[in-house]
mmCIF file of C-alpha atoms in Angstrom:
data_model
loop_
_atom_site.group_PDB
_atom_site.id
_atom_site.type_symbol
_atom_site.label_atom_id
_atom_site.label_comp_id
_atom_site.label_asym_id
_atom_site.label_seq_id
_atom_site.Cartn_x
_atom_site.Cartn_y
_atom_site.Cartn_z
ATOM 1 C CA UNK A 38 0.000 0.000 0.000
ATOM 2 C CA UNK A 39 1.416 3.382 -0.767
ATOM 3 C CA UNK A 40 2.001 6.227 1.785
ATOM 4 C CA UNK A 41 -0.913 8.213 0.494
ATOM 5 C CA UNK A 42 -3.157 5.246 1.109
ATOM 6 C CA UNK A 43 -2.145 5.006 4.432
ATOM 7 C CA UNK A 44 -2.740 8.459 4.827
ATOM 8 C CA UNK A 45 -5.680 8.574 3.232
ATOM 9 C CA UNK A 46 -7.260 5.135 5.930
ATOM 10 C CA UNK A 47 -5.435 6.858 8.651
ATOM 11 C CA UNK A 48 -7.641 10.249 7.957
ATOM 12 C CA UNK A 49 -10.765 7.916 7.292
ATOM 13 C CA UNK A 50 -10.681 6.273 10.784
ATOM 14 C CA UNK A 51 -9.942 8.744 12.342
ATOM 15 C CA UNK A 52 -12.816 11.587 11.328
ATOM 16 C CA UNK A 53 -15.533 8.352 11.045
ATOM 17 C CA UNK A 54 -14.897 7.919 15.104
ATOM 18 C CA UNK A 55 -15.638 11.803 16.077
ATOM 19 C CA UNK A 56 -18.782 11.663 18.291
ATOM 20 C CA UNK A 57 -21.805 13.453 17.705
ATOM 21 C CA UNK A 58 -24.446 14.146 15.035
ATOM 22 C CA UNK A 59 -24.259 12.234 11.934
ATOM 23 C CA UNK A 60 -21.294 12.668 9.598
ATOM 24 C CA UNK A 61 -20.950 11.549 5.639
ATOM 25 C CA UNK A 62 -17.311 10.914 4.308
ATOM 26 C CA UNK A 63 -16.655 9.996 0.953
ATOM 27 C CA UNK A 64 -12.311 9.724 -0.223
ATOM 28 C CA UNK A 65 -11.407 8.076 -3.533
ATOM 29 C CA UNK A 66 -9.243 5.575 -2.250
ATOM 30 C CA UNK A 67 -9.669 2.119 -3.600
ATOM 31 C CA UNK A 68 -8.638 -0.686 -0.941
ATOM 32 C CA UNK A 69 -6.643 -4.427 -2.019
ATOM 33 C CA UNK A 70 -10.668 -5.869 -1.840
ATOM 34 C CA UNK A 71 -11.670 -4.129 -5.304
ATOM 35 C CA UNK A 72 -10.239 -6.521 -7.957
ATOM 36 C CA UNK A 73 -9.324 -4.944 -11.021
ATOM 37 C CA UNK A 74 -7.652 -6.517 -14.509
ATOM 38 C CA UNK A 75 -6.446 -4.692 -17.253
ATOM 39 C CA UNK A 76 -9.598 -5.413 -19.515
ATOM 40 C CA UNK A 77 -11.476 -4.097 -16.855
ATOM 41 C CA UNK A 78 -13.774 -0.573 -17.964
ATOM 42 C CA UNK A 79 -12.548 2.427 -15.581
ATOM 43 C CA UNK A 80 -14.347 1.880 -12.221
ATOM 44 C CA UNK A 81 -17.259 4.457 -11.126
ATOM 45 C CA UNK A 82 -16.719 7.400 -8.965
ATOM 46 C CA UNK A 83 -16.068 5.920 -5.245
ATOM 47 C CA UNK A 84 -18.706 4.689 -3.102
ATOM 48 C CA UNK A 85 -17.787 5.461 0.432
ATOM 49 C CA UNK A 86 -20.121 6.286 2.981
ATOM 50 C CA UNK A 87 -19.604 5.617 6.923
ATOM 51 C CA UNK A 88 -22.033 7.114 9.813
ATOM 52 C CA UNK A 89 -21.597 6.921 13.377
ATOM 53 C CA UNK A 90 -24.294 8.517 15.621
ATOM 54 C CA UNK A 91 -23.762 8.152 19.154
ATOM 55 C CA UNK A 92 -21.108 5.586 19.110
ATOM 56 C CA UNK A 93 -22.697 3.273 16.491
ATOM 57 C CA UNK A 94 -20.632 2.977 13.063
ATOM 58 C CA UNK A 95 -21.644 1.812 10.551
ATOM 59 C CA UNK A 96 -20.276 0.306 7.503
ATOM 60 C CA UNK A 97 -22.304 -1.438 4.177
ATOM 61 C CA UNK A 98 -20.238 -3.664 2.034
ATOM 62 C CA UNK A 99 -21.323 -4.802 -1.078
ATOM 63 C CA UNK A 100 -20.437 -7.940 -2.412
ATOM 64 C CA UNK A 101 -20.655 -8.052 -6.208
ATOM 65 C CA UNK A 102 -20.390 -10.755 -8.329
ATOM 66 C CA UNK A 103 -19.853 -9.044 -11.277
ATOM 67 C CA UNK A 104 -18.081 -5.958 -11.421
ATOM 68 C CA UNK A 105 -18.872 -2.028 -10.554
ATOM 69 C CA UNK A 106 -22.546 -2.880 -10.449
ATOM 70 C CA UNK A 107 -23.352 0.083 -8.241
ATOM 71 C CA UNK A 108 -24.794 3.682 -9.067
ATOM 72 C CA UNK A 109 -22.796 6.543 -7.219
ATOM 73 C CA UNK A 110 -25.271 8.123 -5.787
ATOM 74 C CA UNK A 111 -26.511 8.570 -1.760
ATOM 75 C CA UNK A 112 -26.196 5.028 0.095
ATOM 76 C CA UNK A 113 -29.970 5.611 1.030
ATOM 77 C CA UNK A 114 -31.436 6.269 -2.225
ATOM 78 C CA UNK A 115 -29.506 3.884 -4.843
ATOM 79 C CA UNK A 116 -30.941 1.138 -6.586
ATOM 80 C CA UNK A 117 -29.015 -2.148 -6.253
ATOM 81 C CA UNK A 118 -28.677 -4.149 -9.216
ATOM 82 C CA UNK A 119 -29.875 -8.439 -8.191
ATOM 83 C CA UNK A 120 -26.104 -9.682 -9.068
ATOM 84 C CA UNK A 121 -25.341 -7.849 -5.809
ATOM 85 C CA UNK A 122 -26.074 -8.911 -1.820
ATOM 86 C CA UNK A 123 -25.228 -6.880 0.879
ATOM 87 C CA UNK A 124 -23.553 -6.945 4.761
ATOM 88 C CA UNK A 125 -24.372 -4.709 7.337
ATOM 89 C CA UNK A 126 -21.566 -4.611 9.991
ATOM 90 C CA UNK A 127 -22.640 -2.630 12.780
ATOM 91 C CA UNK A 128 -19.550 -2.022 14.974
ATOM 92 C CA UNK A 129 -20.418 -0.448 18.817
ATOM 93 C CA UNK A 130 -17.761 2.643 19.433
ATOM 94 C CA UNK A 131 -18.008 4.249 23.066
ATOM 95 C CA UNK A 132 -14.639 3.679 24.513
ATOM 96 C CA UNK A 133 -15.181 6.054 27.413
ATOM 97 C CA UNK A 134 -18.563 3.738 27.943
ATOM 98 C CA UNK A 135 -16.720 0.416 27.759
ATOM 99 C CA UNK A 136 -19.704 0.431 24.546
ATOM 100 C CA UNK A 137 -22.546 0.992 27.318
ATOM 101 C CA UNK A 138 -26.079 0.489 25.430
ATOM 102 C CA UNK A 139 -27.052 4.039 26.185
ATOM 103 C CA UNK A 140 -30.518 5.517 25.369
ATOM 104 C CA UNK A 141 -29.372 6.665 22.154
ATOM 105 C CA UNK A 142 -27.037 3.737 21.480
ATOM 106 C CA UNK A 143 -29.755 1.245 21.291
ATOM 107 C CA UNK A 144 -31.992 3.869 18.939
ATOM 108 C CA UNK A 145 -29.107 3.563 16.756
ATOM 109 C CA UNK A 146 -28.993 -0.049 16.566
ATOM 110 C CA UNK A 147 -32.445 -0.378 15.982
ATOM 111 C CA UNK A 148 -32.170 2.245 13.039
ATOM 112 C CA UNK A 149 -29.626 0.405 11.731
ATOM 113 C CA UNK A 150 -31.004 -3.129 11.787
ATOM 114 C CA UNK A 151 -34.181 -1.911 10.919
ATOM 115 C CA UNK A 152 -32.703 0.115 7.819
ATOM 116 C CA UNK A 153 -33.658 -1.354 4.868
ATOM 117 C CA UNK A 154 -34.279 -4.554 6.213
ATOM 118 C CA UNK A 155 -36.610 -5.570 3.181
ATOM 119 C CA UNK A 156 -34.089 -4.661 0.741
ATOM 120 C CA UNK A 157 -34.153 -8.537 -1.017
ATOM 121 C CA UNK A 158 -30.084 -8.169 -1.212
ATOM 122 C CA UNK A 159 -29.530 -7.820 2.021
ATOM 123 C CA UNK A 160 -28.272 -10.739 3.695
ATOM 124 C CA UNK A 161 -26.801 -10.804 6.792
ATOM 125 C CA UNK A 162 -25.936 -8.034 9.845
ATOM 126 C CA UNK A 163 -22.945 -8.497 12.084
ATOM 127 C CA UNK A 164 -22.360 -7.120 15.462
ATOM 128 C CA UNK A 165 -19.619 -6.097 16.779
ATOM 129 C CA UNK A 166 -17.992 -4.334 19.639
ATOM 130 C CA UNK A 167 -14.836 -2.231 18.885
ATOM 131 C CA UNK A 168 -12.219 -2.394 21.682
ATOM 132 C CA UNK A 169 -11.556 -5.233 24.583
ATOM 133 C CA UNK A 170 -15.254 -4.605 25.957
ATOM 134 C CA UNK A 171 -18.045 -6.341 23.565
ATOM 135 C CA UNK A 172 -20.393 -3.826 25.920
ATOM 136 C CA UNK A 173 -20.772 -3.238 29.472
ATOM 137 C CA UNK A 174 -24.529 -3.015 29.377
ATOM 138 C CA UNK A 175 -26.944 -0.123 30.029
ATOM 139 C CA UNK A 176 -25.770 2.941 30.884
ATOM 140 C CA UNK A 177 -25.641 3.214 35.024
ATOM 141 C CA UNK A 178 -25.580 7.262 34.664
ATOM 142 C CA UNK A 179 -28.710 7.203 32.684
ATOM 143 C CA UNK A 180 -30.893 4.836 35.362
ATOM 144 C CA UNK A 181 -30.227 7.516 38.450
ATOM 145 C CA UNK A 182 -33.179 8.895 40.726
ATOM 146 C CA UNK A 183 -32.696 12.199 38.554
ATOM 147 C CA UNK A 184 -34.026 11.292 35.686
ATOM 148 C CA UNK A 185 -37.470 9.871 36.800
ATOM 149 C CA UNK A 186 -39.009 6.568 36.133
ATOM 150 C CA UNK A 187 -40.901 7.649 33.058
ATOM 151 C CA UNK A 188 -37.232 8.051 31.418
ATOM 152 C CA UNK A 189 -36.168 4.691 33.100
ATOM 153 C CA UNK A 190 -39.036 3.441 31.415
ATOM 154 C CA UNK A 191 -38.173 4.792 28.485
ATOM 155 C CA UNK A 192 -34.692 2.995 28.389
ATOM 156 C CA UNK A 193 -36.110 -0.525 29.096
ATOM 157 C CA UNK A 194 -38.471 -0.102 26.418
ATOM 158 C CA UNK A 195 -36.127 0.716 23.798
ATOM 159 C CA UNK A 196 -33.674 -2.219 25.104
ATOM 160 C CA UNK A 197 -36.787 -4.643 24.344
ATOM 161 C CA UNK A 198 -37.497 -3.296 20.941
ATOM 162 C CA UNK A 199 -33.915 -3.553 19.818
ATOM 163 C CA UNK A 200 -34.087 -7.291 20.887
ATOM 164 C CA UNK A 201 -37.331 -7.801 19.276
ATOM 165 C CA UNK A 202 -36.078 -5.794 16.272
ATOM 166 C CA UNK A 203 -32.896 -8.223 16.026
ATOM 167 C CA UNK A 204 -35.572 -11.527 16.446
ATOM 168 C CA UNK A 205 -38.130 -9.758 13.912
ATOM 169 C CA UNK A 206 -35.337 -8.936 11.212
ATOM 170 C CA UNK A 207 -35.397 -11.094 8.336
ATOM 171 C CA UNK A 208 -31.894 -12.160 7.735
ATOM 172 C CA UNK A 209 -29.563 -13.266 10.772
ATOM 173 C CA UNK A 210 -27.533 -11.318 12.910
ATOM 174 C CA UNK A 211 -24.530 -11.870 14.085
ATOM 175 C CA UNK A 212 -22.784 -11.477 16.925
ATOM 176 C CA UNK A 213 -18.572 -11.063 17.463
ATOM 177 C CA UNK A 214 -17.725 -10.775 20.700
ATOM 178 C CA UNK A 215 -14.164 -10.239 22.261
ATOM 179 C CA UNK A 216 -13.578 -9.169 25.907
ATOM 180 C CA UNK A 217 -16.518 -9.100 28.377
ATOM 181 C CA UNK A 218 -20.455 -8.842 27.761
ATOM 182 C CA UNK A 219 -22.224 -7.806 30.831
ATOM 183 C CA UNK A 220 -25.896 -7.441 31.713
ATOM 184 C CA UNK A 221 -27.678 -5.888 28.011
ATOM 185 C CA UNK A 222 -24.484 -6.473 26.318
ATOM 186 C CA UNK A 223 -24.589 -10.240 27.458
ATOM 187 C CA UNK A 224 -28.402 -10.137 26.618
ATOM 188 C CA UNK A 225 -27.493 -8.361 23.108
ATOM 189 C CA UNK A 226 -25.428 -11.988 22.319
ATOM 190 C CA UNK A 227 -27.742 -14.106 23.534
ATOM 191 C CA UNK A 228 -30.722 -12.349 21.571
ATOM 192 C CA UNK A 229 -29.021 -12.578 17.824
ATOM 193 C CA UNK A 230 -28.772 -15.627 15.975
ATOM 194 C CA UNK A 231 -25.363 -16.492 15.944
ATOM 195 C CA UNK A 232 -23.118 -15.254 18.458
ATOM 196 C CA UNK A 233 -18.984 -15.844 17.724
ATOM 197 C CA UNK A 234 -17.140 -15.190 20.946
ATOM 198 C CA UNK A 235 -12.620 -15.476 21.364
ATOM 199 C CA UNK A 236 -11.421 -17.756 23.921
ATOM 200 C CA UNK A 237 -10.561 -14.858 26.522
ATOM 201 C CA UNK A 238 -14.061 -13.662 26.185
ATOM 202 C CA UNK A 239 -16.543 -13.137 29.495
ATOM 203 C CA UNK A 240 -20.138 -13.202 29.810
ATOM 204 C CA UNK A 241 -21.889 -12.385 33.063
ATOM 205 C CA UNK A 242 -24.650 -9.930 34.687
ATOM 206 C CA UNK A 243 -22.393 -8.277 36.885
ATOM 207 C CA UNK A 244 -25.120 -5.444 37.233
ATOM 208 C CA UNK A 245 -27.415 -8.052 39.307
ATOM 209 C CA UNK A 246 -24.669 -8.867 42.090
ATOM 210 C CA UNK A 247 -22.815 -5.692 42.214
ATOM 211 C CA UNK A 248 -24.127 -2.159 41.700
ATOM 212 C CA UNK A 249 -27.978 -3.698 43.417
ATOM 213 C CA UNK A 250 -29.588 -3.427 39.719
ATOM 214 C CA UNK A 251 -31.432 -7.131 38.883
ATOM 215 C CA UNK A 252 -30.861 -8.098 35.210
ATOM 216 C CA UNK A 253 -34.652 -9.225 35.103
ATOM 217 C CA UNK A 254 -34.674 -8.183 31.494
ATOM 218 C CA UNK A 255 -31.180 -10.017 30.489
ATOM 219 C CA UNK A 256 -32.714 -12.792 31.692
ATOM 220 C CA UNK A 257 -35.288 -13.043 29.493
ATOM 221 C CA UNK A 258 -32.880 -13.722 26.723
ATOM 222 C CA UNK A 259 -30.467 -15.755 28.206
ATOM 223 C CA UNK A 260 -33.190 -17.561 30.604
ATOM 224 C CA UNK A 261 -34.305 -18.755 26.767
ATOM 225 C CA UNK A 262 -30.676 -19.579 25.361
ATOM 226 C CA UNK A 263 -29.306 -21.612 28.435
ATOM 227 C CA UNK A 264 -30.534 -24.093 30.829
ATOM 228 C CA UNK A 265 -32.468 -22.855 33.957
ATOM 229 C CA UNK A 266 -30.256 -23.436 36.619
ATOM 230 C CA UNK A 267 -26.995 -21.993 34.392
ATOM 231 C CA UNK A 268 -28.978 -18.932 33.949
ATOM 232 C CA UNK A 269 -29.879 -18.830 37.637
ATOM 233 C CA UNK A 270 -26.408 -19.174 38.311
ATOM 234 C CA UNK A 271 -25.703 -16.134 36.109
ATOM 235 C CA UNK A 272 -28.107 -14.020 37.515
ATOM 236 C CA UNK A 273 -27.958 -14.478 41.357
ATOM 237 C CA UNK A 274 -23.959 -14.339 41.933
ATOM 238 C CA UNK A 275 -23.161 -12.520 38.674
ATOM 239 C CA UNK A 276 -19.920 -14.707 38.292
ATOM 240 C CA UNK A 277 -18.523 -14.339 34.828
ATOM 241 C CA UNK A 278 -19.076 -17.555 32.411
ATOM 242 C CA UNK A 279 -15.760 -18.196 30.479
ATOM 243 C CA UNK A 280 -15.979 -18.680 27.002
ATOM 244 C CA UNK A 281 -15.584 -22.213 27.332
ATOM 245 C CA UNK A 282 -18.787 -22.255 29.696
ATOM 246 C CA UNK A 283 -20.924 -20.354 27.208
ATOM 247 C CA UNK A 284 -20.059 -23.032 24.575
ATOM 248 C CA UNK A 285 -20.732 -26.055 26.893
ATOM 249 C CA UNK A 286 -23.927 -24.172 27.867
ATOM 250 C CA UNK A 287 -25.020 -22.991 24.719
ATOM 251 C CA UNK A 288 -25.143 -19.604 25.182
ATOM 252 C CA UNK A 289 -23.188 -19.107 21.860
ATOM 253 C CA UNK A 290 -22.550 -20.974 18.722
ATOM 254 C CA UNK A 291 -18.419 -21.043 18.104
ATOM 255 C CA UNK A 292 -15.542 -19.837 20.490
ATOM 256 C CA UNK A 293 -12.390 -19.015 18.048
ATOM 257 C CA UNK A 294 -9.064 -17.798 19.288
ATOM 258 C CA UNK A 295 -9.281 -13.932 20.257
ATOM 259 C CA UNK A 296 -6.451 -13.015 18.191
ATOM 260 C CA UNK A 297 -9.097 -13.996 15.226
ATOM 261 C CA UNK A 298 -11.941 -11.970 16.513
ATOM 262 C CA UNK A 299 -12.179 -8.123 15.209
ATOM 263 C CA UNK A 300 -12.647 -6.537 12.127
ATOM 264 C CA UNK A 301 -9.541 -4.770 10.512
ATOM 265 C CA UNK A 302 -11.333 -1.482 11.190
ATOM 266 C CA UNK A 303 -7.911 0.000 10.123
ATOM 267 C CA UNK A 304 -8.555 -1.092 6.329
ATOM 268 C CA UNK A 305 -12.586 -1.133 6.685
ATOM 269 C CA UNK A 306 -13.548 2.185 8.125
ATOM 270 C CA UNK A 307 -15.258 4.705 5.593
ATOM 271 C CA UNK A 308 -15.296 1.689 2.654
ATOM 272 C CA UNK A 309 -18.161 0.776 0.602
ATOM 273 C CA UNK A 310 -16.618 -2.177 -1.048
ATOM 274 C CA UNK A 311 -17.284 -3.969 -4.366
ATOM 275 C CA UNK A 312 -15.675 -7.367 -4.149
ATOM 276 C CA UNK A 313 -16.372 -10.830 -5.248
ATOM 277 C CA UNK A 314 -18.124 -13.197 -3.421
ATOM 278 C CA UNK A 315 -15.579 -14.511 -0.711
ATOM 279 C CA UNK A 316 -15.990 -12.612 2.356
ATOM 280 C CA UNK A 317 -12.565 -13.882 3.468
ATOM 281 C CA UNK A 318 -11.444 -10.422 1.560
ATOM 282 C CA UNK A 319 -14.076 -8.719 3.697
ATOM 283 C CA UNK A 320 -13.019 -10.237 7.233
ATOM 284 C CA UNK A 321 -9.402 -11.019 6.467
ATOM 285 C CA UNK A 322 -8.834 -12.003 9.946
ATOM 286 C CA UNK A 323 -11.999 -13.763 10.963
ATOM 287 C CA UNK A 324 -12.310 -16.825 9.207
ATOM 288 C CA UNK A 325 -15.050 -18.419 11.359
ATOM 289 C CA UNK A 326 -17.095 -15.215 10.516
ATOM 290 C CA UNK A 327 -16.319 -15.083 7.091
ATOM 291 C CA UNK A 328 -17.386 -19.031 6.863
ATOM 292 C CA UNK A 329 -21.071 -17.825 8.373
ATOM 293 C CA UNK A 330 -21.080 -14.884 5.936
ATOM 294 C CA UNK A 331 -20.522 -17.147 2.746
ATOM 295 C CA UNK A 332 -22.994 -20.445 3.882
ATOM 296 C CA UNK A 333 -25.502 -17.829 4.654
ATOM 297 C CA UNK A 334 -25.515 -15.695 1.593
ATOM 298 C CA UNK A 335 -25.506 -19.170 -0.653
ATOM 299 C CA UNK A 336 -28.984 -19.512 0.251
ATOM 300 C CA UNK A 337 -32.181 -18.126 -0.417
ATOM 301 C CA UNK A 338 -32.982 -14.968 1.500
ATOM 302 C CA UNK A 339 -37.096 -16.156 1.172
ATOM 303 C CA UNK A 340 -36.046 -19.412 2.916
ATOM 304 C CA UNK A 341 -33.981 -17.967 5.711
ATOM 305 C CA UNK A 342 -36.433 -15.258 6.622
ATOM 306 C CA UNK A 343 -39.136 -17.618 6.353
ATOM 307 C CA UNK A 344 -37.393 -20.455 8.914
ATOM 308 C CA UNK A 345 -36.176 -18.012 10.896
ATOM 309 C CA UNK A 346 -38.976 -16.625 11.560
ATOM 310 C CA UNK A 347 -40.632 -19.831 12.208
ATOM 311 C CA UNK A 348 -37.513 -20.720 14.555
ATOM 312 C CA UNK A 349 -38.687 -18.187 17.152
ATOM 313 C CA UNK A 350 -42.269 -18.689 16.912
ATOM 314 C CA UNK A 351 -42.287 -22.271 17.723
ATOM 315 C CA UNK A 352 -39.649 -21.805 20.675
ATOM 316 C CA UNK A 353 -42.871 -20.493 22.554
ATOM 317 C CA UNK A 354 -45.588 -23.030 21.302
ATOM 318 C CA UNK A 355 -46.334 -26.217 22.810
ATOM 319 C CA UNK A 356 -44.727 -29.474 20.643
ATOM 320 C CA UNK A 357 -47.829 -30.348 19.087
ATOM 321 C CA UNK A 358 -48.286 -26.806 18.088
ATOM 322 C CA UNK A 359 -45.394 -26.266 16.850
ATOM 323 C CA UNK A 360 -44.912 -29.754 14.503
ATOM 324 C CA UNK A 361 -48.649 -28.807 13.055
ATOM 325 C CA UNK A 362 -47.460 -25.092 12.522
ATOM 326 C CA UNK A 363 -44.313 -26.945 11.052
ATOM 327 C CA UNK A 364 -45.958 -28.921 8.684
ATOM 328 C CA UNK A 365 -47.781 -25.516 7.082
ATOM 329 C CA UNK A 366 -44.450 -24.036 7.083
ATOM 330 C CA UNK A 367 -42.868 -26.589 5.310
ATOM 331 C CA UNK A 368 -45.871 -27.213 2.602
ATOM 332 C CA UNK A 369 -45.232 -23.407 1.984
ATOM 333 C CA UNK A 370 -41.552 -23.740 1.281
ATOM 334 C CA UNK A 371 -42.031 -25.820 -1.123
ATOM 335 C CA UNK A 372 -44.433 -24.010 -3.117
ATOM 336 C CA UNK A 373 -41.998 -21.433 -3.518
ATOM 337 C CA UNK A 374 -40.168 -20.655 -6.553
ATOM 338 C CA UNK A 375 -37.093 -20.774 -4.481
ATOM 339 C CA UNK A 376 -38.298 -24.585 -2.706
ATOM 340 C CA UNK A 377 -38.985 -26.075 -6.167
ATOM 341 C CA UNK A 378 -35.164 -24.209 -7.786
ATOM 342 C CA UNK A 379 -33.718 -25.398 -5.047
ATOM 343 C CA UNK A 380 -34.928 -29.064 -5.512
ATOM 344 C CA UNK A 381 -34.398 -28.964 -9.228
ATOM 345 C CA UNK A 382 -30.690 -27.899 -8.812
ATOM 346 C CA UNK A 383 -30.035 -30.857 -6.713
ATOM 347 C CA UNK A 384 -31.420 -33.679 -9.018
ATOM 348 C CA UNK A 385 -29.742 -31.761 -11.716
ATOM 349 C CA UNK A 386 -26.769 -31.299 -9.476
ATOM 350 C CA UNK A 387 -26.293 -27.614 -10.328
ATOM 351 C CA UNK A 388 -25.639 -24.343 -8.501
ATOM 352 C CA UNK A 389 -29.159 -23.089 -7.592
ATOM 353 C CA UNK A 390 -30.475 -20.306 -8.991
ATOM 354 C CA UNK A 391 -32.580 -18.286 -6.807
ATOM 355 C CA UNK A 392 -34.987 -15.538 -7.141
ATOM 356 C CA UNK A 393 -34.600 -14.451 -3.302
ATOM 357 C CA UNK A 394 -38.108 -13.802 -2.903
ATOM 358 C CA UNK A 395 -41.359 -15.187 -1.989
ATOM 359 C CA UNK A 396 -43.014 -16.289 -5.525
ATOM 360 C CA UNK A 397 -45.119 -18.912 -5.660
ATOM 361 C CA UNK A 398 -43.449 -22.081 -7.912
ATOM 362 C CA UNK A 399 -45.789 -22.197 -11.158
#
């Protein structure tokens, strides 16, 4: 990389982590991801966009299996063309907070995961905590007699949307955790779908046994993830689980070593990218997440949303319920476009072809 690209990423990072109201930064530099050979058509104007608001950053890359597919125009307002799918990675910046889900913190989040959620190219969001603190939980200063119940309230609240939000939103979520998820922030892990967490990682609710604050509503998501008596555990001493524990317990899905967890925010920040269809190039030193990435954007985005979906609402039916809701859902699945592609391509033994969206098979 040459010294004005380093320059140029050094001056990225650093204006995309200035607190405060939302920011737009656009440079023309084009990073080792964008692919290029010499029969290649002059590339479009640069699409770079990164926001932060209130310590949430975030950062859209577009994986293209073409080439330059992309209009340069406002991230908000373009058109994508279908050859393209899409990654939100939301990445949690507070260092003075330890990443404390604040008020505004978790309105961010849920504007992000929210944003464009529809969009049939989007296919996965992941999570992740900048620093050696995945999050510390809710804000302490912002639950004091001062500010009234009605606000107190008003910060629970939010908290439950933005776990509903990440349960509600069609395409998975995951989480990347390094260093220590207390109280919300070890609720936030337990909440999305997948949750990667390094070896040196900590999970506990601290809150509960410490500072005389109950994690009633962390235990709502973990009391779902875990056994009862390891959540119970959790709750009443607060003693951390280690990595290894959360595994065994099933509070998340892979444990990798820590040195692998983190996006290179160094070569990220401020990038829109337009790469091909490994992610590896995305998360160069995350392989586990960059495996997730790739096996979930294979698939169908209909048939994920639609079983994950399902996923949750069975979890809280009775068996016979759920197996007869089950049977509907599976009936359905099959009479999509996408169900009877992706049968065809395996008699055929072929690379499906799928539509990504919810037509009925003719």
């Amino acid at each position: 990389m040459s010294n004005s690209s380093r320059m140029s990423l050094a001056m990225c990072k650093h204006v995309t982590r200035i607190r405060g109201p939302k920011r737009s930064i656009s440079h023309s530099t084009c990073h080792k991801s964008c692919i290029m050979s010499p029969v290649d058509p002059p590339p479009p104007p640069p699409l770079t966009k990164a926001t932060q608001l209130d310590g949430v950053k975030k950062i859209v890359m577009v994986s293209n299996r073409t080439r330059f597919g992309l209009i340069n125009t406002d991230l908000d307002q373009y058109q994508i063309p279908t050859t393209l799918y899409l990654i939100y990675v939301l990445s949690l910046y507070s260092a003075i907070s330890r990443n404390a889900l604040s008020l505004q913190m978790m309105e961010d989040l849920i504007h992000h995961i929210t944003f464009n959620q529809d969009d049939p190219n989007l296919r996965c969001i992941v999570l992740y905590g900048e620093g050696k603190v995945f999050s510390a939980g809710h804000n302490l200063k912002e639950l004091t007699h001062k500010d009234g119940s009605d606000y107190h309230h008003q910060v629970f609240s939010t908290c439950s949307r933005l776990m509903l939000g990440i349960l509600q939103c069609p395409v998975p979520v995951i989480a990347v955790v390094q260093g220590l998820a207390a109280a919300a922030g070890c609720q936030l892990v337990a909440t999305c779908d997948i949750a990667i967490i390094g070896d040196e990682a900590l999970l506990c609710f601290c809150h509960s046994a410490n500072f005389g604050i109950f994690c009633s509503t962390p235990g709502v998501a973990v009391g779902r993830a875990v056994p009862r008596k390891v959540a119970a555990h959790m709750l009443f001493t607060g003693i951390p689980l280690t990595a290894e524990e959360a595994i065994g317990a099933g509070l998340v899905s892979k444990v990798v070593p820590e040195e692998n967890v983190g996006l290179e925010f160094e070569s990220l920040s401020g990038h829109i990218f337009q790469i091909h269809v490994n992610p590896s190039r995305v998360f160069p030193t995350d392989e586990e997440v960059a495996k997730i990435v790739q096996a979930i954007t294979c698939k169908s985005r209909a048939i994920v949303a639609m079983g994950k979906k399902f996923f949750y609402q069975q979890l809280e039916a009775d068996i016979k319920t759920a197996y007869r809701l089950g049977e509907e859902v599976m009936v359905n699945n099959i009479g999509l476009a996408d169900g009877q592609e992706g049968i065809r391509s395996f008699i055929e033994k072929r690379k499906a072809n799928w539509s990504h969206g919810f037509e009925k098979a003719h």
